[in-house]
CSV table of C-alpha atoms and ligand atoms in Angstrom, one decimal:
chain,number,residue,atom,x,y,z
A,1,UNK,CA,-5.2,7.6,15.7
A,2,UNK,CA,-5.6,11.0,13.8
A,3,UNK,CA,-2.4,10.4,12.2
A,4,UNK,CA,-2.9,7.2,10.7
A,5,UNK,CA,-6.7,8.1,9.9
A,6,UNK,CA,-5.4,11.1,7.8
A,7,UNK,CA,-3.0,9.2,6.1
A,8,UNK,CA,-5.0,6.0,5.7
A,9,UNK,CA,-7.8,8.4,4.2
A,10,UNK,CA,-5.4,10.1,1.9
A,11,UNK,CA,-4.1,6.7,0.5
A,12,UNK,CA,-7.7,5.2,0.2
A,13,UNK,CA,-8.7,8.4,-1.6
A,14,UNK,CA,-5.8,7.9,-4.1
A,15,UNK,CA,-6.4,4.3,-4.5
A,16,UNK,CA,-10.1,4.9,-4.8
A,17,UNK,CA,-9.6,7.6,-7.5
A,18,UNK,CA,-7.0,5.5,-9.3
A,19,UNK,CA,-9.5,2.4,-9.3
A,20,UNK,CA,-12.6,4.4,-10.2
A,21,UNK,CA,-11.2,6.3,-13.1
A,22,UNK,CA,-7.8,6.8,-14.7
A,23,UNK,CA,-6.2,9.9,-13.3
A,24,UNK,CA,-5.1,11.1,-16.6
A,25,UNK,CA,-8.3,12.1,-18.8
A,26,UNK,CA,-7.9,11.7,-22.5
A,27,UNK,CA,-10.1,11.2,-25.7
A,28,UNK,CA,-11.1,7.6,-26.3
A,29,UNK,CA,-9.0,5.2,-28.5
A,30,UNK,CA,-6.0,7.7,-28.6
A,31,UNK,CA,-2.6,6.5,-28.0
A,32,UNK,CA,0.0,8.0,-25.8
A,33,UNK,CA,3.1,7.2,-24.4
A,34,UNK,CA,4.6,8.7,-21.0
A,35,UNK,CA,8.5,9.2,-21.2
A,36,UNK,CA,9.9,7.9,-17.7
A,37,UNK,CA,12.7,9.9,-16.0
A,38,UNK,CA,14.7,8.5,-13.3
A,39,UNK,CA,14.3,10.1,-9.9
A,40,UNK,CA,17.7,11.4,-8.9
A,41,UNK,CA,17.0,11.3,-5.3
A,42,UNK,CA,15.7,7.6,-5.4
A,43,UNK,CA,18.3,5.5,-3.5
A,44,UNK,CA,18.1,1.8,-4.9
A,45,UNK,CA,17.4,-0.6,-1.8
A,46,UNK,CA,16.4,-4.0,-2.7
A,47,UNK,CA,15.7,-5.1,0.8
A,48,UNK,CA,13.4,-2.2,1.4
A,49,UNK,CA,11.7,-2.9,-1.9
A,50,UNK,CA,11.1,-6.4,-0.9
A,51,UNK,CA,9.9,-5.6,2.4
A,52,UNK,CA,7.3,-2.9,1.0
A,53,UNK,CA,6.2,-5.6,-1.4
A,54,UNK,CA,5.7,-8.3,1.3
A,55,UNK,CA,4.0,-5.4,3.6
A,56,UNK,CA,1.8,-4.4,0.8
A,57,UNK,CA,0.5,-7.9,-0.1
A,58,UNK,CA,0.7,-9.5,3.3
A,59,UNK,CA,3.3,-12.0,2.2
A,60,UNK,CA,4.7,-13.8,5.4
A,61,UNK,CA,8.3,-13.9,5.3
A,62,UNK,CA,8.9,-17.0,7.5
A,63,UNK,CA,6.1,-17.0,10.2
A,64,UNK,CA,5.5,-13.4,10.8
A,65,UNK,CA,4.1,-10.5,8.4
A,66,UNK,CA,3.2,-6.9,9.2
A,67,UNK,CA,0.2,-5.6,7.3
A,68,UNK,CA,0.9,-2.0,7.5
A,69,UNK,CA,4.1,-0.1,6.5
A,70,UNK,CA,3.1,3.1,8.2
A,71,UNK,CA,2.9,2.3,11.7
A,72,UNK,CA,0.3,2.5,14.5
A,73,UNK,CA,-0.8,5.1,17.1
A,74,UNK,CA,-2.6,3.9,20.3
A,75,UNK,CA,-4.0,5.9,23.3
A,76,UNK,CA,-2.4,5.0,26.7
A,77,UNK,CA,-5.0,6.0,29.3
A,78,UNK,CA,-3.9,6.3,33.2
A,79,UNK,CA,-5.5,4.1,35.6
A,80,UNK,CA,-6.3,5.7,39.1
A,81,UNK,CA,-3.2,7.9,40.4
A,82,UNK,CA,-1.4,7.3,37.1
A,83,UNK,CA,-0.5,3.6,38.6
A,84,UNK,CA,-0.3,2.1,35.2
A,85,UNK,CA,-1.4,3.2,31.4
A,86,UNK,CA,-3.6,0.9,29.6
A,87,UNK,CA,-4.1,0.4,25.8
A,88,UNK,CA,-6.6,-1.4,23.6
A,89,UNK,CA,-4.9,-4.5,21.7
A,90,UNK,CA,-6.9,-6.5,19.3
A,91,UNK,CA,-6.0,-10.3,19.3
A,92,UNK,CA,-7.8,-12.5,16.8
A,93,UNK,CA,-10.6,-9.9,16.5
A,94,UNK,CA,-10.9,-9.6,20.3
A,95,UNK,CA,-9.9,-6.3,21.9
A,96,UNK,CA,-8.4,-6.2,25.5
A,97,UNK,CA,-6.8,-3.3,27.4
A,98,UNK,CA,-3.2,-4.2,28.2
A,99,UNK,CA,-0.2,-2.7,30.0
A,100,UNK,CA,2.6,-1.7,27.6
A,101,UNK,CA,5.6,-2.7,29.6
A,102,UNK,CA,9.1,-1.6,28.2
A,103,UNK,CA,10.5,-3.3,31.2
A,104,UNK,CA,9.5,-6.9,30.1
A,105,UNK,CA,9.1,-8.9,26.8
A,106,UNK,CA,6.1,-11.4,27.1
A,107,UNK,CA,2.7,-10.5,25.5
A,108,UNK,CA,0.2,-12.4,27.9
A,109,UNK,CA,-3.5,-12.1,28.6
A,110,UNK,CA,-6.4,-13.2,30.9
A,111,UNK,CA,-8.0,-15.9,28.8
A,112,UNK,CA,-10.5,-18.7,29.0
A,113,UNK,CA,-7.5,-20.8,30.3
A,114,UNK,CA,-7.3,-18.5,33.4
A,115,UNK,CA,-9.1,-20.1,36.6
A,116,UNK,CA,-12.6,-18.7,36.6
A,117,UNK,CA,-11.9,-17.6,40.2
A,118,UNK,CA,-9.1,-15.4,39.0
A,119,UNK,CA,-10.8,-14.2,36.1
A,120,UNK,CA,-13.3,-11.9,38.0
A,121,UNK,CA,-14.4,-8.8,36.0
A,122,UNK,CA,-11.5,-9.0,33.7
A,123,UNK,CA,-11.9,-8.9,29.9
A,124,UNK,CA,-10.8,-12.4,28.8
A,125,UNK,CA,-9.4,-13.6,25.6
A,126,UNK,CA,-11.0,-16.8,24.0
A,127,UNK,CA,-8.7,-18.5,21.5
A,128,UNK,CA,-11.7,-20.7,20.5
A,129,UNK,CA,-13.5,-17.8,18.9
A,130,UNK,CA,-10.5,-16.7,17.1
A,131,UNK,CA,-10.2,-18.2,13.4
A,132,UNK,CA,-6.6,-17.2,13.4
A,133,UNK,CA,-5.3,-18.6,16.9
A,134,UNK,CA,-2.8,-21.4,16.5
A,135,UNK,CA,-1.5,-23.2,19.5
A,136,UNK,CA,2.1,-23.8,20.1
A,137,UNK,CA,1.9,-27.3,21.4
A,138,UNK,CA,3.9,-27.8,24.7
A,139,UNK,CA,5.2,-24.3,24.9
A,140,UNK,CA,4.9,-22.6,28.2
A,141,UNK,CA,5.9,-19.4,29.9
A,142,UNK,CA,6.4,-18.1,33.6
A,143,UNK,CA,7.2,-14.3,34.4
A,144,UNK,CA,8.1,-12.9,37.8
A,145,UNK,CA,8.1,-9.0,38.0
A,146,UNK,CA,10.2,-6.4,40.0
A,147,UNK,CA,7.1,-5.9,42.3
A,148,UNK,CA,6.8,-9.4,43.2
A,149,UNK,CA,3.9,-10.1,40.9
A,150,UNK,CA,3.8,-12.7,38.1
A,151,UNK,CA,1.9,-15.2,35.8
A,152,UNK,CA,2.4,-18.2,34.0
A,153,UNK,CA,0.6,-20.4,31.2
A,154,UNK,CA,0.6,-21.8,27.7
A,155,UNK,CA,1.5,-20.3,24.2
A,156,UNK,CA,-0.2,-19.9,20.9
A,157,UNK,CA,0.1,-17.4,17.9
A,158,UNK,CA,-2.6,-14.9,16.5
A,159,UNK,CA,-3.0,-11.8,14.7
A,160,UNK,CA,-2.4,-8.7,16.8
A,161,UNK,CA,-3.3,-5.1,16.1
A,162,UNK,CA,-2.1,-2.1,18.0
A,163,UNK,CA,-3.5,1.2,16.7
A,164,UNK,CA,-3.8,0.1,13.0
A,165,UNK,CA,-0.4,-1.9,13.0
A,166,UNK,CA,-1.0,-5.5,12.7
A,167,UNK,CA,1.3,-8.4,13.1
A,168,UNK,CA,0.3,-11.8,11.9
A,169,UNK,CA,1.4,-15.0,13.9
A,170,UNK,CA,2.4,-13.1,16.9
A,171,UNK,CA,3.3,-15.2,20.1
A,172,UNK,CA,0.4,-14.7,22.4
A,173,UNK,CA,0.7,-16.0,25.9
A,174,UNK,CA,-2.3,-17.3,27.7
A,175,UNK,CA,-2.4,-17.0,31.5
A,176,UNK,CA,-3.4,-20.4,33.5
A,177,UNK,CA,-2.2,-18.7,36.6
A,178,UNK,CA,-1.8,-14.9,37.9
A,179,UNK,CA,-0.8,-13.4,41.1
A,180,UNK,CA,-3.2,-11.7,43.3
A,181,UNK,CA,-1.8,-8.2,42.1
A,182,UNK,CA,-3.3,-8.9,38.7
A,183,UNK,CA,-6.4,-10.6,39.9
A,184,UNK,CA,-7.4,-7.4,41.8
A,185,UNK,CA,-6.4,-5.0,39.2
A,186,UNK,CA,-9.4,-5.5,37.2
A,187,UNK,CA,-8.7,-3.0,34.5
A,188,UNK,CA,-5.5,-4.6,33.4
A,189,UNK,CA,-6.1,-7.7,31.2
A,190,UNK,CA,-2.4,-8.5,30.6
A,191,UNK,CA,0.9,-7.2,29.5
A,192,UNK,CA,2.3,-6.2,26.1
A,193,UNK,CA,6.1,-6.5,26.6
A,194,UNK,CA,8.2,-3.8,24.8
A,195,UNK,CA,11.7,-4.7,26.2
A,196,UNK,CA,14.1,-6.8,24.1
A,197,UNK,CA,13.2,-10.4,23.1
A,198,UNK,CA,16.0,-11.8,25.0
A,199,UNK,CA,14.0,-11.4,28.2
A,200,UNK,CA,11.0,-13.2,26.7
A,201,UNK,CA,10.3,-16.4,29.1
A,202,UNK,CA,8.6,-18.8,26.5
A,203,UNK,CA,10.1,-22.2,26.5
A,204,UNK,CA,11.4,-24.4,24.8
A,205,UNK,CA,11.6,-21.7,22.1
A,206,UNK,CA,11.8,-17.9,22.9
A,207,UNK,CA,9.5,-15.8,21.2
A,208,UNK,CA,9.9,-12.4,19.6
A,209,UNK,CA,7.8,-9.3,21.0
A,210,UNK,CA,5.4,-7.6,19.1
A,211,UNK,CA,7.7,-4.7,18.3
A,212,UNK,CA,10.6,-6.9,17.3
A,213,UNK,CA,8.4,-8.5,14.7
A,214,UNK,CA,6.9,-5.2,13.4
A,215,UNK,CA,9.7,-2.6,13.9
A,216,UNK,CA,12.2,-3.7,11.0
A,217,UNK,CA,9.3,-3.5,8.4
A,218,UNK,CA,8.4,0.3,9.4
A,219,UNK,CA,9.2,3.4,8.2
A,220,UNK,CA,11.2,3.9,11.1
A,221,UNK,CA,12.0,1.1,13.6
A,222,UNK,CA,11.0,3.0,16.5
A,223,UNK,CA,8.3,3.5,19.1
A,224,UNK,CA,7.6,6.3,21.0
A,225,UNK,CA,6.1,7.0,24.7
A,226,UNK,CA,4.1,10.1,25.3
A,227,UNK,CA,2.7,9.4,29.0
A,228,UNK,CA,0.8,12.1,30.8
A,229,UNK,CA,-0.4,12.6,34.3
A,230,UNK,CA,-4.0,12.1,34.8
A,231,UNK,CA,-4.9,12.4,31.0
A,232,UNK,CA,-4.6,10.0,28.2
A,233,UNK,CA,-1.2,9.9,26.3
A,234,UNK,CA,0.0,7.7,23.6
A,235,UNK,CA,2.3,5.1,22.1
A,236,UNK,CA,3.2,5.6,18.4
A,237,UNK,CA,4.8,2.7,16.4
A,238,UNK,CA,6.9,3.3,13.1
A,239,UNK,CA,7.1,7.1,13.2
A,240,UNK,CA,8.2,10.0,15.4
A,241,UNK,CA,5.4,12.8,15.7
A,242,UNK,CA,7.4,16.0,16.2
A,243,UNK,CA,4.3,18.0,17.3
A,244,UNK,CA,4.6,16.0,20.7
A,245,UNK,CA,7.7,17.3,22.0
A,246,UNK,CA,9.8,20.7,22.2
A,247,UNK,CA,13.1,21.3,20.6
A,248,UNK,CA,15.4,18.3,19.5
A,249,UNK,CA,15.6,14.8,20.7
A,250,UNK,CA,18.7,14.0,22.6
A,251,UNK,CA,19.9,10.3,22.0
A,252,UNK,CA,21.7,8.0,24.1
A,253,UNK,CA,23.2,4.6,23.3
A,254,UNK,CA,21.3,1.7,24.8
A,255,UNK,CA,23.1,-1.8,26.3
A,256,UNK,CA,20.4,-4.3,25.4
A,257,UNK,CA,22.5,-7.2,26.7
A,258,UNK,CA,20.2,-7.7,29.8
A,259,UNK,CA,17.2,-7.1,27.5
A,260,UNK,CA,16.3,-3.7,29.0
A,261,UNK,CA,16.3,-0.2,27.5
A,262,UNK,CA,19.3,0.4,29.6
A,263,UNK,CA,21.4,3.5,29.3
A,264,UNK,CA,23.9,5.6,31.5
A,265,UNK,CA,22.7,8.7,33.6
A,266,UNK,CA,25.8,10.9,34.1
A,267,UNK,CA,24.6,13.0,37.2
A,268,UNK,CA,21.7,14.4,39.0
A,269,UNK,CA,20.6,17.6,40.6
A,270,UNK,CA,17.9,18.4,43.3
A,271,UNK,CA,15.9,21.7,42.7
A,272,UNK,CA,18.3,24.4,41.3
A,273,UNK,CA,21.2,22.8,43.0
A,274,UNK,CA,24.5,21.9,41.1
A,275,UNK,CA,24.6,18.8,39.0
A,276,UNK,CA,26.8,16.1,40.7
A,277,UNK,CA,27.1,12.6,41.8
A,278,UNK,CA,28.5,9.5,40.0
A,279,UNK,CA,27.2,8.4,36.7
A,280,UNK,CA,24.9,5.3,37.0
A,281,UNK,CA,23.0,2.7,35.1
A,282,UNK,CA,19.2,3.1,34.3
A,283,UNK,CA,16.4,1.4,32.4
A,284,UNK,CA,13.4,3.1,30.8
A,285,UNK,CA,10.5,1.2,32.2
A,286,UNK,CA,7.0,2.1,31.2
A,287,UNK,CA,5.5,-0.7,33.2
A,288,UNK,CA,6.9,0.7,36.6
A,289,UNK,CA,4.9,3.4,38.2
A,290,UNK,CA,7.4,5.5,40.1
A,291,UNK,CA,11.1,6.7,39.7
A,292,UNK,CA,13.3,4.3,41.6
A,293,UNK,CA,16.9,5.5,42.3
A,294,UNK,CA,20.0,4.7,44.3
A,295,UNK,CA,19.5,5.2,48.1
A,296,UNK,CA,22.1,7.8,48.3
A,297,UNK,CA,20.4,10.0,45.7
A,298,UNK,CA,17.1,9.4,47.4
A,299,UNK,CA,18.3,10.3,50.7
A,300,UNK,CA,19.9,13.6,49.0
A,301,UNK,CA,16.6,14.3,47.6
A,302,UNK,CA,14.5,13.9,50.5
A,303,UNK,CA,17.1,16.0,52.9
A,304,UNK,CA,15.6,18.9,50.7
A,305,UNK,CA,12.2,18.4,52.3
A,306,UNK,CA,11.9,19.0,55.9
A,307,UNK,CA,9.0,16.8,56.8
A,308,UNK,CA,10.2,13.9,54.8
A,309,UNK,CA,10.6,10.4,56.3
A,310,UNK,CA,10.9,7.1,55.2
A,311,UNK,CA,7.7,5.4,56.5
A,312,UNK,CA,7.5,1.6,57.0
A,313,UNK,CA,3.7,1.7,57.2
A,314,UNK,CA,3.4,3.7,53.9
A,315,UNK,CA,6.3,1.7,52.3
A,316,UNK,CA,8.5,4.6,51.3
A,317,UNK,CA,9.4,8.2,51.7
A,318,UNK,CA,6.4,10.5,52.7
A,319,UNK,CA,6.3,14.2,53.5
A,320,UNK,CA,3.6,16.8,54.5
A,321,UNK,CA,1.3,17.4,51.6
A,322,UNK,CA,1.6,21.2,52.0
A,323,UNK,CA,5.4,21.1,51.3
A,324,UNK,CA,7.1,22.5,48.1
A,325,UNK,CA,8.6,19.5,46.3
A,326,UNK,CA,11.6,20.3,44.5
A,327,UNK,CA,12.4,19.2,40.8
A,328,UNK,CA,14.8,16.5,40.1
A,329,UNK,CA,17.2,16.9,37.0
A,330,UNK,CA,18.8,13.7,35.5
A,331,UNK,CA,21.7,14.7,33.5
A,332,UNK,CA,21.7,12.2,30.3
A,333,UNK,CA,24.7,13.2,28.2
A,334,UNK,CA,24.2,16.9,27.1
A,335,UNK,CA,20.5,16.6,28.0
A,336,UNK,CA,19.1,17.8,31.4
A,337,UNK,CA,16.0,15.8,32.0
A,338,UNK,CA,13.9,17.7,34.3
A,339,UNK,CA,11.2,15.8,36.4
A,340,UNK,CA,9.0,18.7,37.8
A,341,UNK,CA,8.3,18.7,41.6
A,342,UNK,CA,4.6,18.5,40.8
A,343,UNK,CA,5.2,14.9,39.5
A,344,UNK,CA,7.3,14.0,42.3
A,345,UNK,CA,4.3,14.6,44.9
A,346,UNK,CA,3.0,11.3,43.7
A,347,UNK,CA,-0.2,10.6,45.7
A,348,UNK,CA,-2.0,11.4,48.9
A,349,UNK,CA,-2.0,8.9,51.8
A,350,UNK,CA,-5.2,10.3,53.3
A,351,UNK,CA,-3.5,11.6,56.6
A,352,UNK,CA,-2.1,14.8,55.6
A,353,UNK,CA,1.2,13.2,54.3
A,354,UNK,CA,1.9,12.4,50.4
A,355,UNK,CA,3.8,9.6,48.9
A,356,UNK,CA,6.8,10.6,47.0
A,357,UNK,CA,7.4,9.8,43.4
A,358,UNK,CA,11.1,9.1,44.1
A,359,UNK,CA,11.7,5.7,46.1
A,360,UNK,CA,14.5,3.4,46.4
A,361,UNK,CA,15.5,1.1,43.6
A,362,UNK,CA,16.4,-1.7,46.3
A,363,UNK,CA,20.0,-1.6,45.5
A,364,UNK,CA,19.4,-4.0,42.4
A,365,UNK,CA,22.2,-2.1,40.4
A,366,UNK,CA,20.4,0.0,38.0
A,367,UNK,CA,17.9,2.8,38.4
A,368,UNK,CA,14.2,2.4,37.1
A,369,UNK,CA,12.9,5.3,35.3
A,370,UNK,CA,9.3,4.5,35.3
A,371,UNK,CA,6.1,6.7,34.5
A,372,UNK,CA,7.0,9.4,37.0
A,373,UNK,CA,10.0,10.1,34.8
A,374,UNK,CA,8.4,9.3,31.4
A,375,UNK,CA,5.6,11.8,32.1
A,376,UNK,CA,8.0,14.3,31.9
A,377,UNK,CA,9.9,13.4,28.6
A,378,UNK,CA,8.9,12.4,25.1
A,379,UNK,CA,10.6,9.3,24.7
A,380,UNK,CA,12.0,7.5,21.5
A,381,UNK,CA,12.6,3.6,21.9
A,382,UNK,CA,14.7,3.2,18.7
A,383,UNK,CA,15.1,-0.5,18.1
A,384,UNK,CA,17.0,0.1,14.7
A,385,UNK,CA,19.9,2.1,16.1
A,386,UNK,CA,19.7,0.6,19.7
A,387,UNK,CA,19.4,3.9,21.2
A,388,UNK,CA,16.8,6.0,23.4
A,389,UNK,CA,16.0,9.5,22.5
A,390,UNK,CA,14.4,12.2,25.0
A,391,UNK,CA,13.0,15.7,24.6
A,392,UNK,CA,10.9,18.0,26.9
A,393,UNK,CA,7.3,18.2,26.2
B,1,ZSJ,C1,-0.1,-5.9,39.2
B,1,ZSJ,S1,0.0,-4.8,37.9
B,1,ZSJ,C2,1.6,-4.8,37.1
B,1,ZSJ,C3,1.7,-4.1,36.0
B,1,ZSJ,C4,3.1,-4.1,35.4
B,1,ZSJ,C5,4.0,-5.1,35.8
B,1,ZSJ,C6,5.3,-5.3,35.1
B,1,ZSJ,N1,6.2,-4.4,35.5
B,1,ZSJ,C7,6.4,-3.9,36.9
B,1,ZSJ,C8,7.7,-3.7,37.3
B,1,ZSJ,O1,8.5,-4.8,37.5
B,1,ZSJ,C9,3.7,-5.9,37.0
B,1,ZSJ,C10,2.6,-5.7,37.6
C-alpha cells in the first residue's frame, strides 16, 4: 500500500496545490502567455487518452469502469502452514478476506444467501446493505475445484476494491451452498479468481474476472504475486515493483486456451544433479498449496531422500523430519527456477515425519505449480502480452 500511498499523496498534494493557489505566482491584473512546445517523446495514442479520461472521471465504458489508472497493492497473509493466502477485498463497502486463485475465474463470497448452518464464523457479504449492488436475475454459478471442494449460488454486480484499485459493476457471486472444506476454513470467506475469464462458471452469460475488467485500463496490464513462507506477501495490480525481485524477469508464453496460466517447463533437476527429463505443461496456481508434479518426477525426487515413503495415512510422500531435503530446479526456457529444500519440507505430521511440498499431480496432464513454487519466485501474470514472468527474490 506504501507504493499507492506515496503516489496518491503526491498526486493529492499536486492537485491541492493547483486548486488552492495557481502554481505560477504573478502580480494581479497582469497578462501573460505561455508558449506551448510539443513534447518530442510524446506518442499520440487516442485509445490510451480516451481510457485515461474514462478512468479519471469514472466514465463507465459499457458496464464496467475502473476508478484508478495507477493500480493496486494488497497484502497476502498466509494461513497456518502457508495453506492459503488471504487478501482483504471491499465489496459494496464491506471488506472480506478472500483467497486469490490464479487457478479459477469466479469471484464468490459467503453471503446472507449462504445457509446459516454453513456461515459459522465466516465474514459474510450482505447485498442488502450495499447501495451499489445489482442482482443479475436468474444468473447462477457452480464450481468444483481440483481438491474436491466446491460452491454454487446466484449472481449480482457491485463495486469491488482491491488495494486501492476499484472496478464498478464487477460480477460478484453469492454462495447459496458451499462444501465442507470451505465451511470449516473459517478465515476464508470466498475466492477471487485470477485465471482467464473463459473459465468463469456463471450461466447463462459468462462473466469477466476482476482483473479482466481492470487490467486493460491500468498502466501495465499485469498483476504480480510475491507470496512468502510464514509471513505476509503481496499482490500488485497494474505495475511491477522491481524492488521485490533480483535480476531480470524471465518471460515464457502462456497458452490460455483452457483458461489457465499454462506454460511449458523444459526440464528439471533434483539437488545439484543434472537437468533432464522431458518438457511438460504446467499452470501457475496461487490457489493450490503444494507443488504437484508428474509421478515420474515425484519418484525421482523422493529417491534422493532415504526415509521417504508414499504414505496412505498421510495422503502423500513423507520423510523423517531430520532429513536434508534437496532443492528442486524447474528449467523454464533459459531460467532455472530453484525451489529450495527448506520450502519442500512442507509441514510436520506430529510423529517425527514431515509432509513433502512436492506431491503427485494425479496424472491430469499438467503440473500444478502452487504456492510452494510461487513462494520461491516473484511472478508476473502478464494479461496484456499473455505471458508469465519469473525472477528469484
Ligand atoms: C477449501 S479451501 C480452497 C481454497 C482454494 C481452492 C481453489 N483452488 C484449489 C485447487 O483446485 C479450493 C479450496
